């Protein structure tokens, strides 16, 4: 996108035509009063990412503290069990999907609130409250941060089979069956539930990645509204 501003509509339209001829997308930013703000854009460092990042850090701190108390401190105090190694894999793998779902919900929630406000006012030509306006402007960033947490969840899940704790637990179960001379039969119900859970997780992550790709400007500019709506609904 190329930002264009000016007080002469004819001259501005000429510049926008030149921009289109170069294969770029002109964006009318209004009068020359907006020129200073546009010129300062290259000097800003992630201006729309501040709220999503701070919100994500706050949620990570809250859920990390909760999981730390629940999974490490409580067993150590009341059961004298040391699960401090959960900090490396188990707790992050529990936090990441929670954050991904919460942030994804926060992407679509402001749209619902905006619709309610418009219905209440009976018009769409009034400005939204400042907090809602800023929230709606950073929805794309919230979605990309949610996708990042979902991707981390996938990576943490893939390394579970090679964890020392998991291999110890599996070998311990095998030894226990040998000593008791008893083999546990395969539970088809649990097998179906487990495979269905994993399959739905893979499908959900695929749709999440597809949603993230279509939100990129270079991709969203090449799809029409009906195609974009189709992806959003799915």
Coordinates of C-alpha atoms in Angstrom, one line a residue:
X1 CA 0.0 0.0 0.0
X2 CA 1.1 3.6 -0.8
X3 CA -0.3 6.3 1.4
X4 CA -1.4 9.5 -0.4
X5 CA -2.6 12.7 1.1
X6 CA -3.3 16.2 -0.3
X7 CA -5.7 19.1 -0.5
X8 CA -6.0 19.1 -4.3
X9 CA -8.3 16.2 -5.2
X10 CA -7.4 16.3 -8.9
X11 CA -3.6 16.1 -8.2
X12 CA -4.2 13.4 -5.6
X13 CA -6.2 11.3 -8.1
X14 CA -3.4 11.7 -10.7
X15 CA -0.8 10.4 -8.1
X16 CA -3.1 7.5 -7.2
X17 CA -3.4 6.5 -10.9
X18 CA 0.4 6.5 -11.2
X19 CA 0.6 4.3 -8.1
X20 CA -1.9 1.8 -9.6
X21 CA 0.0 1.8 -12.9
X22 CA 3.1 0.7 -10.9
X23 CA 1.1 -2.3 -9.6
X24 CA 0.7 -0.9 -6.1
X25 CA -2.4 -0.1 -4.0
X26 CA -2.9 3.6 -3.2
X27 CA -4.6 4.5 0.1
X28 CA -6.2 7.9 0.5
X29 CA -5.2 9.3 3.9
X30 CA -7.1 12.6 3.6
X31 CA -5.7 16.1 3.6
X32 CA -2.1 17.4 4.0
X33 CA -2.7 17.5 7.8
X34 CA -2.1 13.8 7.8
X35 CA 1.3 14.2 6.0
X36 CA 3.3 14.5 9.2
X37 CA 1.8 11.3 10.7
X38 CA 2.5 9.4 7.4
X39 CA 6.1 10.6 7.3
X40 CA 6.6 9.3 10.8
X41 CA 5.5 5.8 10.0
X42 CA 9.0 4.6 9.0
X43 CA 10.3 5.7 12.4
X44 CA 7.7 3.8 14.4
X45 CA 8.6 0.3 15.8
X46 CA 5.6 -2.1 15.6
X47 CA 3.0 0.6 16.5
X48 CA 0.1 -1.8 16.2
X49 CA 1.8 -4.7 18.0
X50 CA 2.1 -3.0 21.4
X51 CA -1.4 -4.0 22.8
X52 CA -1.3 -7.6 21.4
X53 CA 2.2 -8.3 22.8
X54 CA 1.5 -6.7 26.2
X55 CA -1.8 -8.6 26.5
X56 CA -0.1 -11.9 25.5
X57 CA 2.6 -11.4 28.0
X58 CA 0.1 -10.7 30.7
X59 CA -1.9 -13.8 29.9
X60 CA 1.2 -15.9 29.7
X61 CA 2.3 -14.7 33.2
X62 CA -1.1 -15.4 34.7
X63 CA -1.5 -18.9 33.3
X64 CA 2.2 -19.8 33.9
X65 CA 1.8 -18.8 37.6
X66 CA -1.5 -20.8 37.8
X67 CA 0.2 -23.9 36.2
X68 CA 3.3 -23.5 38.4
X69 CA 1.2 -23.6 41.6
X70 CA -1.1 -26.4 40.4
X71 CA 1.5 -28.7 38.8
X72 CA 4.7 -28.0 40.6
X73 CA 4.3 -26.3 44.0
X74 CA 1.2 -28.1 45.1
X75 CA 2.6 -31.7 44.5
X76 CA 5.9 -30.7 46.1
X77 CA 4.4 -29.3 49.2
X78 CA 1.6 -31.9 49.8
X79 CA 3.0 -35.0 48.1
X80 CA 6.8 -34.3 48.2
X81 CA 7.1 -34.9 44.5
X82 CA 9.5 -32.8 42.4
X83 CA 8.0 -32.0 39.0
X84 CA 10.1 -28.9 38.4
X85 CA 11.1 -30.1 34.9
X86 CA 7.5 -29.5 33.8
X87 CA 8.6 -25.8 33.4
X88 CA 10.4 -26.7 30.2
X89 CA 7.8 -28.6 28.1
X90 CA 4.6 -29.5 30.0
X91 CA 3.6 -26.1 31.2
X92 CA 4.4 -24.2 28.0
X93 CA 2.5 -26.9 26.0
X94 CA -0.5 -26.3 28.3
X95 CA -0.3 -22.5 28.1
X96 CA 0.1 -22.2 24.3
X97 CA -3.3 -23.7 23.2
X98 CA -5.1 -21.7 25.9
X99 CA -3.5 -18.4 24.7
X100 CA -4.2 -19.3 21.0
X101 CA -7.9 -19.9 21.7
X102 CA -8.3 -16.8 23.9
X103 CA -6.5 -14.5 21.4
X104 CA -8.5 -16.0 18.5
X105 CA -11.7 -15.2 20.4
X106 CA -10.4 -11.6 20.9
X107 CA -10.0 -11.3 17.2
X108 CA -13.8 -11.7 16.5
X109 CA -15.2 -10.3 19.7
X110 CA -14.8 -6.6 18.8
X111 CA -16.7 -7.2 15.6
X112 CA -19.7 -8.5 17.6
X113 CA -19.5 -5.6 20.0
X114 CA -19.3 -3.1 17.1
X115 CA -22.5 -4.7 15.6
X116 CA -24.3 -4.4 18.9
X117 CA -23.3 -0.7 19.2
X118 CA -24.4 0.0 15.7
X119 CA -27.8 -1.7 16.3
X120 CA -28.2 0.2 19.6
X121 CA -27.4 3.6 17.9
X122 CA -29.5 2.8 14.8
X123 CA -26.7 4.0 12.5
X124 CA -23.3 3.0 11.3
X125 CA -22.0 6.5 10.7
X126 CA -21.0 7.3 14.3
X127 CA -17.5 6.6 15.5
X128 CA -16.9 3.7 17.8
X129 CA -15.5 4.3 21.3
X130 CA -11.8 4.9 21.3
X131 CA -11.0 1.6 23.1
X132 CA -13.1 -0.4 20.6
X133 CA -11.6 1.4 17.6
X134 CA -8.0 0.6 18.8
X135 CA -9.1 -3.0 19.5
X136 CA -10.5 -3.5 16.0
X137 CA -7.4 -2.0 14.4
X138 CA -5.1 -4.6 16.0
X139 CA -7.2 -7.7 15.3
X140 CA -4.8 -8.9 12.6
X141 CA -1.9 -8.7 15.0
X142 CA -3.9 -10.6 17.7
X143 CA -4.6 -13.3 15.1
X144 CA -1.0 -13.6 14.1
X145 CA 0.1 -13.9 17.7
X146 CA -2.6 -16.5 18.3
X147 CA -1.2 -18.5 15.3
X148 CA 2.3 -18.2 16.7
X149 CA 1.1 -19.8 20.0
X150 CA -0.7 -22.5 18.1
X151 CA 2.5 -23.3 16.1
X152 CA 4.5 -23.5 19.4
X153 CA 1.8 -25.9 20.7
X154 CA 2.4 -28.1 17.7
X155 CA 6.2 -28.1 18.2
X156 CA 5.9 -28.9 21.9
X157 CA 3.5 -31.7 21.1
X158 CA 5.8 -33.3 18.5
X159 CA 8.7 -33.6 21.0
X160 CA 6.6 -35.3 23.7
X161 CA 7.5 -38.9 22.6
X162 CA 11.3 -38.2 23.0
X163 CA 11.0 -36.7 26.5
X164 CA 12.8 -38.6 29.3
X165 CA 9.8 -38.4 31.5
X166 CA 7.5 -39.9 28.9
X167 CA 9.9 -42.7 28.0
X168 CA 10.4 -43.5 31.7
X169 CA 6.6 -43.7 32.2
X170 CA 6.2 -46.0 29.2
X171 CA 9.0 -48.3 30.3
X172 CA 7.7 -48.4 33.8
X173 CA 4.2 -49.5 32.6
X174 CA 5.8 -52.2 30.5
X175 CA 7.9 -53.5 33.4
X176 CA 4.8 -53.4 35.6
X177 CA 2.8 -55.6 33.2
X178 CA 5.7 -58.0 32.9
X179 CA 6.0 -58.4 36.7
X180 CA 2.3 -58.8 37.1
X181 CA 2.2 -61.2 34.1
X182 CA -0.7 -59.2 32.8
X183 CA -1.2 -57.5 29.4
X184 CA -3.7 -54.7 29.1
X185 CA -5.9 -55.3 26.0
X186 CA -6.3 -52.5 23.4
X187 CA -9.3 -50.3 24.2
X188 CA -10.9 -49.5 20.9
X189 CA -13.0 -46.7 22.4
X190 CA -10.0 -44.9 23.8
X191 CA -8.1 -45.5 20.5
X192 CA -10.9 -43.9 18.5
X193 CA -11.1 -41.0 20.9
X194 CA -7.4 -40.4 20.9
X195 CA -7.1 -40.6 17.1
X196 CA -10.2 -38.4 16.5
X197 CA -8.8 -35.8 19.0
X198 CA -5.4 -35.7 17.1
X199 CA -7.1 -35.6 13.7
X200 CA -9.4 -32.7 14.7
X201 CA -6.3 -30.9 16.1
X202 CA -4.5 -31.3 12.8
X203 CA -7.5 -30.1 10.9
X204 CA -8.0 -27.1 13.2
X205 CA -4.3 -26.1 12.9
X206 CA -4.6 -26.4 9.1
X207 CA -7.6 -24.0 9.1
X208 CA -5.8 -21.7 11.5
X209 CA -2.8 -21.5 9.2
X210 CA -5.1 -20.9 6.2
X211 CA -6.8 -18.1 8.1
X212 CA -3.5 -16.5 8.9
X213 CA -2.3 -16.7 5.3
X214 CA -5.5 -15.0 4.0
X215 CA -5.0 -12.2 6.5
X216 CA -1.7 -11.2 4.9
X217 CA -2.2 -8.1 2.7
X218 CA -0.4 -9.7 -0.3
X219 CA -2.9 -12.5 -0.2
X220 CA -6.1 -10.7 0.9
X221 CA -5.7 -8.2 -1.9
X222 CA -6.0 -11.0 -4.4
X223 CA -9.2 -12.5 -3.1
X224 CA -12.7 -11.1 -3.4
X225 CA -15.0 -10.5 -0.4
X226 CA -17.0 -13.8 -1.0
X227 CA -13.7 -15.8 -1.0
X228 CA -12.4 -14.1 2.1
X229 CA -15.8 -14.6 3.8
X230 CA -15.7 -18.3 2.9
X231 CA -12.4 -18.7 4.7
X232 CA -13.5 -16.7 7.7
X233 CA -16.6 -18.8 8.2
X234 CA -14.8 -22.0 8.0

